[in-house]
Amino acid sequence: KAGVTQTPRYLIKTRGQQVTLSCSPISGHRSVSWYQQTPGQGLQFLFEYFSETQRNKGNFPGRFSGRQFSNSRSEMNVSTLELGDSALYLCASSSLGQGTEAFFGQGTRLTVV
Amino acid sequence: AQSVTQPDIHITVSEGASLELRCNYSYGATPYLFWYVQSPGQGLQLLLKYFSGDTLVQGIKGFEAEFKRSQSSFNLRKPSVHWSDAAEYFCAVGKDDKIIFGKGTRLHILP
């Protein structure tokens, strides 16, 4: 069974640009959650999608958005990038939803310069 | 408010020594409990989980954890660590479609 796939693995963007990250969950999993991980703040929850609906949302500005497609693949978008958005972005999938066993992808390392 | 506390930011142990990583949580009801491990630049890998039943849980890579309801704790243990165990460890609690992660404990192994 293939694991959670995140693309791309690495990205370098300039301040003010926007970026789209992709996550393909484990086959059959309907829940996809996104996290931002930085050395200073640790793991911070961005949002969770379940069957194409955003079910939970963390405390991030509206520049951070996401969506989920009918095949459960998810994308997150960050607009008007800031230096502080540099982080490892992790995607996790689960069959039952956040709060149960989650499987993580390897992450996308975003660097904003 | 719900919270997860990992009181040790860094822990250093010698290879072959025993290990215990602490985790305490604050939750209204008994949540699901997890330990994850993260190697540098990688995603998180689930080590073990507790949903119900036997309070001593066995996981992968020789790890185990014990749920103590009276202490609201879920400490991770390993009898003999290997150099490859050097990583960051996260405790997490989940319930009602929410999961909360601790800040993590970075484990250093001395040769």
PDB file of C-alpha atoms in Angstrom:
ATOM      1  CA  LYS A   1       0.000   0.000   0.000  1.00  0.00           C
ATOM      2  CA  ALA A   2       1.538   3.314  -1.044  1.00  0.00           C
ATOM      3  CA  GLY A   3       2.086   5.852   1.698  1.00  0.00           C
ATOM      4  CA  VAL A   4       1.267   9.522   1.790  1.00  0.00           C
ATOM      5  CA  THR A   5       2.940  11.380  -1.046  1.00  0.00           C
ATOM      6  CA  GLN A   6       3.763  15.046  -0.894  1.00  0.00           C
ATOM      7  CA  THR A   7       5.051  17.046  -3.811  1.00  0.00           C
ATOM      8  CA  PRO A   8       7.292  18.804  -4.296  1.00  0.00           C
ATOM      9  CA  ARG A   9       9.795  17.884  -1.580  1.00  0.00           C
ATOM     10  CA  TYR A  10      11.583  21.215  -1.745  1.00  0.00           C
ATOM     11  CA  LEU A  11      10.595  24.675  -2.899  1.00  0.00           C
ATOM     12  CA  ILE A  12      12.262  28.048  -2.937  1.00  0.00           C
ATOM     13  CA  LYS A  13      10.022  31.043  -3.444  1.00  0.00           C
ATOM     14  CA  THR A  14      10.357  34.800  -3.245  1.00  0.00           C
ATOM     15  CA  ARG A  15       8.430  37.011  -0.849  1.00  0.00           C
ATOM     16  CA  GLY A  16       5.098  38.018  -2.303  1.00  0.00           C
ATOM     17  CA  GLN A  17       4.750  34.971  -4.506  1.00  0.00           C
ATOM     18  CA  GLN A  18       2.227  32.237  -3.978  1.00  0.00           C
ATOM     19  CA  VAL A  19       2.762  28.506  -3.715  1.00  0.00           C
ATOM     20  CA  THR A  20       0.697  25.343  -4.037  1.00  0.00           C
ATOM     21  CA  LEU A  21       1.615  22.125  -2.274  1.00  0.00           C
ATOM     22  CA  SER A  22       0.092  18.760  -3.053  1.00  0.00           C
ATOM     23  CA  CYS A  23      -0.713  15.736  -0.932  1.00  0.00           C
ATOM     24  CA  SER A  24      -1.943  12.325  -2.069  1.00  0.00           C
ATOM     25  CA  PRO A  25      -3.272  10.337   0.884  1.00  0.00           C
ATOM     26  CA  ILE A  26      -3.223   6.618   1.383  1.00  0.00           C
ATOM     27  CA  SER A  27      -5.782   4.939  -0.839  1.00  0.00           C
ATOM     28  CA  GLY A  28      -9.126   4.800   0.935  1.00  0.00           C
ATOM     29  CA  HIS A  29      -8.332   7.539   3.430  1.00  0.00           C
ATOM     30  CA  ARG A  30     -10.779  10.404   3.313  1.00  0.00           C
ATOM     31  CA  SER A  31      -9.188  12.716   5.849  1.00  0.00           C
ATOM     32  CA  VAL A  32      -6.218  14.907   5.030  1.00  0.00           C
ATOM     33  CA  SER A  33      -4.693  17.270   7.555  1.00  0.00           C
ATOM     34  CA  TRP A  34      -2.003  19.855   7.009  1.00  0.00           C
ATOM     35  CA  TYR A  35       0.604  21.039   9.509  1.00  0.00           C
ATOM     36  CA  GLN A  36       3.309  23.653   9.538  1.00  0.00           C
ATOM     37  CA  GLN A  37       6.477  22.767  11.399  1.00  0.00           C
ATOM     38  CA  THR A  38       9.105  25.311  12.369  1.00  0.00           C
ATOM     39  CA  PRO A  39      11.913  25.124  14.938  1.00  0.00           C
ATOM     40  CA  GLY A  40      10.370  27.877  17.018  1.00  0.00           C
ATOM     41  CA  GLN A  41       6.686  26.940  16.952  1.00  0.00           C
ATOM     42  CA  GLY A  42       6.807  23.186  16.552  1.00  0.00           C
ATOM     43  CA  LEU A  43       3.916  21.419  14.828  1.00  0.00           C
ATOM     44  CA  GLN A  44       1.009  23.685  14.162  1.00  0.00           C
ATOM     45  CA  PHE A  45      -2.272  22.513  12.721  1.00  0.00           C
ATOM     46  CA  LEU A  46      -3.432  24.311   9.598  1.00  0.00           C
ATOM     47  CA  PHE A  47      -6.626  22.558   8.526  1.00  0.00           C
ATOM     48  CA  GLU A  48      -8.297  19.234   7.935  1.00  0.00           C
ATOM     49  CA  TYR A  49     -10.367  18.120   4.992  1.00  0.00           C
ATOM     50  CA  PHE A  50     -12.718  15.180   5.090  1.00  0.00           C
ATOM     51  CA  SER A  51     -14.620  14.092   2.002  1.00  0.00           C
ATOM     52  CA  GLU A  52     -13.911  17.403   0.249  1.00  0.00           C
ATOM     53  CA  THR A  53     -15.130  19.533   3.166  1.00  0.00           C
ATOM     54  CA  GLN A  54     -12.972  21.553   5.502  1.00  0.00           C
ATOM     55  CA  ARG A  55     -13.841  20.163   8.899  1.00  0.00           C
ATOM     56  CA  ASN A  56     -11.300  21.819  11.181  1.00  0.00           C
ATOM     57  CA  LYS A  57      -9.169  24.887  10.890  1.00  0.00           C
ATOM     58  CA  GLY A  58      -6.210  26.111  12.872  1.00  0.00           C
ATOM     59  CA  ASN A  59      -5.271  29.644  13.729  1.00  0.00           C
ATOM     60  CA  PHE A  60      -3.602  30.795  10.531  1.00  0.00           C
ATOM     61  CA  PRO A  61      -4.301  33.852   8.384  1.00  0.00           C
ATOM     62  CA  GLY A  62      -6.478  33.669   5.316  1.00  0.00           C
ATOM     63  CA  ARG A  63      -3.387  33.566   3.099  1.00  0.00           C
ATOM     64  CA  PHE A  64      -3.341  29.864   3.899  1.00  0.00           C
ATOM     65  CA  SER A  65      -6.034  27.919   2.142  1.00  0.00           C
ATOM     66  CA  GLY A  66      -6.674  24.416   1.004  1.00  0.00           C
ATOM     67  CA  ARG A  67      -8.979  22.135  -0.843  1.00  0.00           C
ATOM     68  CA  GLN A  68      -9.647  18.471  -1.329  1.00  0.00           C
ATOM     69  CA  PHE A  69     -10.671  16.748  -4.498  1.00  0.00           C
ATOM     70  CA  SER A  70     -13.087  13.885  -5.015  1.00  0.00           C
ATOM     71  CA  ASN A  71     -10.192  11.412  -5.099  1.00  0.00           C
ATOM     72  CA  SER A  72      -9.130  12.707  -1.638  1.00  0.00           C
ATOM     73  CA  ARG A  73      -5.997  14.364  -2.935  1.00  0.00           C
ATOM     74  CA  SER A  74      -5.478  17.699  -1.277  1.00  0.00           C
ATOM     75  CA  GLU A  75      -3.698  20.915  -2.064  1.00  0.00           C
ATOM     76  CA  MET A  76      -2.772  23.795   0.142  1.00  0.00           C
ATOM     77  CA  ASN A  77      -2.050  27.248  -1.130  1.00  0.00           C
ATOM     78  CA  VAL A  78      -0.168  30.086   0.478  1.00  0.00           C
ATOM     79  CA  SER A  79      -0.518  33.492  -1.118  1.00  0.00           C
ATOM     80  CA  THR A  80       1.627  36.572  -0.657  1.00  0.00           C
ATOM     81  CA  LEU A  81       4.465  34.605   0.879  1.00  0.00           C
ATOM     82  CA  GLU A  82       6.340  36.019   3.849  1.00  0.00           C
ATOM     83  CA  LEU A  83       9.767  35.077   5.155  1.00  0.00           C
ATOM     84  CA  GLY A  84       8.084  33.571   8.205  1.00  0.00           C
ATOM     85  CA  ASP A  85       6.257  31.062   6.021  1.00  0.00           C
ATOM     86  CA  SER A  86       9.513  29.164   5.578  1.00  0.00           C
ATOM     87  CA  ALA A  87       8.806  25.798   7.151  1.00  0.00           C
ATOM     88  CA  LEU A  88       8.318  22.098   6.666  1.00  0.00           C
ATOM     89  CA  TYR A  89       4.722  21.516   5.616  1.00  0.00           C
ATOM     90  CA  LEU A  90       3.421  18.105   6.548  1.00  0.00           C
ATOM     91  CA  CYS A  91       0.367  16.324   5.312  1.00  0.00           C
ATOM     92  CA  ALA A  92      -1.274  13.484   7.215  1.00  0.00           C
ATOM     93  CA  SER A  93      -4.003  11.139   6.096  1.00  0.00           C
ATOM     94  CA  SER A  94      -6.317   8.967   8.122  1.00  0.00           C
ATOM     95  CA  SER A  95      -9.301   6.825   7.412  1.00  0.00           C
ATOM     96  CA  LEU A  96     -11.527   8.098  10.178  1.00  0.00           C
ATOM     97  CA  GLY A  97     -10.400  11.657  10.554  1.00  0.00           C
ATOM     98  CA  GLN A  98      -8.243  13.762  12.741  1.00  0.00           C
ATOM     99  CA  GLY A  99      -8.018  12.386  16.226  1.00  0.00           C
ATOM    100  CA  THR A 100      -7.371   8.863  15.096  1.00  0.00           C
ATOM    101  CA  GLU A 101      -4.297   7.189  13.682  1.00  0.00           C
ATOM    102  CA  ALA A 102      -2.619   9.420  11.119  1.00  0.00           C
ATOM    103  CA  PHE A 103       0.008   8.648   8.523  1.00  0.00           C
ATOM    104  CA  PHE A 104       2.368  11.407   7.531  1.00  0.00           C
ATOM    105  CA  GLY A 105       4.070  12.249   4.298  1.00  0.00           C
ATOM    106  CA  GLN A 106       7.715  13.268   4.167  1.00  0.00           C
ATOM    107  CA  GLY A 107       6.791  16.905   3.903  1.00  0.00           C
ATOM    108  CA  THR A 108       7.522  19.813   1.634  1.00  0.00           C
ATOM    109  CA  ARG A 109      10.353  22.079   2.713  1.00  0.00           C
ATOM    110  CA  LEU A 110       9.415  25.623   1.703  1.00  0.00           C
ATOM    111  CA  THR A 111      12.030  28.350   1.812  1.00  0.00           C
ATOM    112  CA  VAL A 112      10.963  31.934   1.242  1.00  0.00           C
ATOM    113  CA  VAL A 113      13.733  34.358   0.300  1.00  0.00           C
TER     114      VAL A 113
ATOM    115  CA  ALA B   1      -8.247  23.587  27.609  1.00  0.00           C
ATOM    116  CA  GLN B   2      -6.835  20.451  26.087  1.00  0.00           C
ATOM    117  CA  SER B   3      -3.062  20.260  26.089  1.00  0.00           C
ATOM    118  CA  VAL B   4      -0.132  17.913  25.770  1.00  0.00           C
ATOM    119  CA  THR B   5       3.075  18.491  27.698  1.00  0.00           C
ATOM    120  CA  GLN B   6       6.422  16.961  26.983  1.00  0.00           C
ATOM    121  CA  PRO B   7       8.506  18.425  29.782  1.00  0.00           C
ATOM    122  CA  ASP B   8      11.891  17.511  28.328  1.00  0.00           C
ATOM    123  CA  ILE B   9      12.975  19.426  25.240  1.00  0.00           C
ATOM    124  CA  HIS B  10      16.246  17.495  24.955  1.00  0.00           C
ATOM    125  CA  ILE B  11      17.340  14.193  26.433  1.00  0.00           C
ATOM    126  CA  THR B  12      20.752  12.594  26.077  1.00  0.00           C
ATOM    127  CA  VAL B  13      21.382   8.941  26.853  1.00  0.00           C
ATOM    128  CA  SER B  14      24.232   6.566  26.167  1.00  0.00           C
ATOM    129  CA  GLU B  15      23.827   3.848  23.602  1.00  0.00           C
ATOM    130  CA  GLY B  16      22.563   0.721  25.323  1.00  0.00           C
ATOM    131  CA  ALA B  17      21.012   2.626  28.216  1.00  0.00           C
ATOM    132  CA  SER B  18      17.310   2.635  28.980  1.00  0.00           C
ATOM    133  CA  LEU B  19      15.065   5.499  27.936  1.00  0.00           C
ATOM    134  CA  GLU B  20      11.894   7.087  29.210  1.00  0.00           C
ATOM    135  CA  LEU B  21      10.265  10.071  27.525  1.00  0.00           C
ATOM    136  CA  ARG B  22       7.527  11.779  29.468  1.00  0.00           C
ATOM    137  CA  CYS B  23       4.150  12.904  28.234  1.00  0.00           C
ATOM    138  CA  ASN B  24       1.298  14.390  30.223  1.00  0.00           C
ATOM    139  CA  TYR B  25      -2.017  15.493  28.858  1.00  0.00           C
ATOM    140  CA  SER B  26      -5.004  17.473  29.917  1.00  0.00           C
ATOM    141  CA  TYR B  27      -8.269  16.276  28.446  1.00  0.00           C
ATOM    142  CA  GLY B  28     -11.864  15.998  29.554  1.00  0.00           C
ATOM    143  CA  ALA B  29     -12.143  12.306  28.779  1.00  0.00           C
ATOM    144  CA  THR B  30      -9.638   9.590  28.019  1.00  0.00           C
ATOM    145  CA  PRO B  31      -8.390  10.448  24.558  1.00  0.00           C
ATOM    146  CA  TYR B  32      -6.603   8.360  22.013  1.00  0.00           C
ATOM    147  CA  LEU B  33      -2.866   8.533  22.688  1.00  0.00           C
ATOM    148  CA  PHE B  34       0.003   8.355  20.240  1.00  0.00           C
ATOM    149  CA  TRP B  35       3.754   8.535  20.033  1.00  0.00           C
ATOM    150  CA  TYR B  36       5.398   9.569  16.778  1.00  0.00           C
ATOM    151  CA  VAL B  37       9.054   9.752  15.812  1.00  0.00           C
ATOM    152  CA  GLN B  38      10.595  12.155  13.316  1.00  0.00           C
ATOM    153  CA  SER B  39      14.040  11.845  11.786  1.00  0.00           C
ATOM    154  CA  PRO B  40      15.624  15.060  10.481  1.00  0.00           C
ATOM    155  CA  GLY B  41      13.878  16.421   7.396  1.00  0.00           C
ATOM    156  CA  GLN B  42      11.348  13.604   7.382  1.00  0.00           C
ATOM    157  CA  GLY B  43       7.701  13.185   8.223  1.00  0.00           C
ATOM    158  CA  LEU B  44       6.370  11.655  11.402  1.00  0.00           C
ATOM    159  CA  GLN B  45       6.168   7.920  11.841  1.00  0.00           C
ATOM    160  CA  LEU B  46       3.727   6.333  14.243  1.00  0.00           C
ATOM    161  CA  LEU B  47       5.504   4.332  16.950  1.00  0.00           C
ATOM    162  CA  LEU B  48       2.483   3.169  18.902  1.00  0.00           C
ATOM    163  CA  LYS B  49      -1.037   4.084  19.884  1.00  0.00           C
ATOM    164  CA  TYR B  50      -3.469   3.546  22.739  1.00  0.00           C
ATOM    165  CA  PHE B  51      -7.181   3.512  22.170  1.00  0.00           C
ATOM    166  CA  SER B  52      -8.453   1.294  24.991  1.00  0.00           C
ATOM    167  CA  GLY B  53      -7.748  -1.953  26.800  1.00  0.00           C
ATOM    168  CA  ASP B  54      -4.333  -3.001  28.072  1.00  0.00           C
ATOM    169  CA  THR B  55      -2.573   0.079  29.375  1.00  0.00           C
ATOM    170  CA  LEU B  56       0.867  -1.183  28.340  1.00  0.00           C
ATOM    171  CA  VAL B  57       1.214  -0.779  24.611  1.00  0.00           C
ATOM    172  CA  GLN B  58       3.904  -2.286  22.430  1.00  0.00           C
ATOM    173  CA  GLY B  59       5.078  -0.456  19.368  1.00  0.00           C
ATOM    174  CA  ILE B  60       7.609  -0.695  16.612  1.00  0.00           C
ATOM    175  CA  LYS B  61      11.384  -0.542  17.005  1.00  0.00           C
ATOM    176  CA  GLY B  62      11.241  -2.009  20.514  1.00  0.00           C
ATOM    177  CA  PHE B  63       9.321   0.895  22.062  1.00  0.00           C
ATOM    178  CA  GLU B  64       6.517   0.605  24.553  1.00  0.00           C
ATOM    179  CA  ALA B  65       4.335   3.087  26.410  1.00  0.00           C
ATOM    180  CA  GLU B  66       2.195   2.916  29.488  1.00  0.00           C
ATOM    181  CA  PHE B  67      -1.052   4.785  29.951  1.00  0.00           C
ATOM    182  CA  LYS B  68      -1.649   5.884  33.527  1.00  0.00           C
ATOM    183  CA  ARG B  69      -5.067   7.407  33.890  1.00  0.00           C
ATOM    184  CA  SER B  70      -4.491   8.616  37.439  1.00  0.00           C
ATOM    185  CA  GLN B  71      -1.449  10.601  36.327  1.00  0.00           C
ATOM    186  CA  SER B  72      -2.767  11.598  32.894  1.00  0.00           C
ATOM    187  CA  SER B  73       0.477  10.294  31.489  1.00  0.00           C
ATOM    188  CA  PHE B  74       1.582   8.228  28.535  1.00  0.00           C
ATOM    189  CA  ASN B  75       5.335   7.785  28.880  1.00  0.00           C
ATOM    190  CA  LEU B  76       7.412   6.154  26.180  1.00  0.00           C
ATOM    191  CA  ARG B  77      10.083   3.637  27.128  1.00  0.00           C
ATOM    192  CA  LYS B  78      12.779   1.551  25.549  1.00  0.00           C
ATOM    193  CA  PRO B  79      15.026  -0.814  27.511  1.00  0.00           C
ATOM    194  CA  SER B  80      18.141  -0.293  25.399  1.00  0.00           C
ATOM    195  CA  VAL B  81      18.562   2.527  22.910  1.00  0.00           C
ATOM    196  CA  HIS B  82      20.469   2.311  19.649  1.00  0.00           C
ATOM    197  CA  TRP B  83      22.275   5.128  17.857  1.00  0.00           C
ATOM    198  CA  SER B  84      19.565   5.016  15.195  1.00  0.00           C
ATOM    199  CA  ASP B  85      16.981   6.073  17.790  1.00  0.00           C
ATOM    200  CA  ALA B  86      18.363   9.611  17.748  1.00  0.00           C
ATOM    201  CA  ALA B  87      15.397  11.657  16.521  1.00  0.00           C
ATOM    202  CA  GLU B  88      12.585  13.862  17.741  1.00  0.00           C
ATOM    203  CA  TYR B  89       9.669  12.238  19.502  1.00  0.00           C
ATOM    204  CA  PHE B  90       6.167  13.639  19.652  1.00  0.00           C
ATOM    205  CA  CYS B  91       3.370  12.659  21.954  1.00  0.00           C
ATOM    206  CA  ALA B  92      -0.138  13.350  20.688  1.00  0.00           C
ATOM    207  CA  VAL B  93      -3.675  13.041  21.952  1.00  0.00           C
ATOM    208  CA  GLY B  94      -6.753  12.771  19.803  1.00  0.00           C
ATOM    209  CA  LYS B  95     -10.486  12.732  20.277  1.00  0.00           C
ATOM    210  CA  ASP B  96     -13.591  14.058  18.576  1.00  0.00           C
ATOM    211  CA  ASP B  97     -11.906  14.821  15.296  1.00  0.00           C
ATOM    212  CA  LYS B  98      -9.089  16.778  16.884  1.00  0.00           C
ATOM    213  CA  ILE B  99      -5.485  15.889  17.560  1.00  0.00           C
ATOM    214  CA  ILE B 100      -3.004  17.847  19.623  1.00  0.00           C
ATOM    215  CA  PHE B 101       0.742  17.354  19.471  1.00  0.00           C
ATOM    216  CA  GLY B 102       3.272  18.038  22.163  1.00  0.00           C
ATOM    217  CA  LYS B 103       6.270  20.254  21.438  1.00  0.00           C
ATOM    218  CA  GLY B 104       8.509  17.240  21.035  1.00  0.00           C
ATOM    219  CA  THR B 105      11.550  15.800  22.791  1.00  0.00           C
ATOM    220  CA  ARG B 106      14.810  15.579  20.912  1.00  0.00           C
ATOM    221  CA  LEU B 107      16.752  12.459  21.788  1.00  0.00           C
ATOM    222  CA  HIS B 108      20.542  12.480  21.537  1.00  0.00           C
ATOM    223  CA  ILE B 109      22.538   9.267  21.793  1.00  0.00           C
ATOM    224  CA  LEU B 110      26.090   9.159  23.137  1.00  0.00           C
ATOM    225  CA  PRO B 111      28.332   6.441  21.656  1.00  0.00           C
TER     226      PRO B 111
END
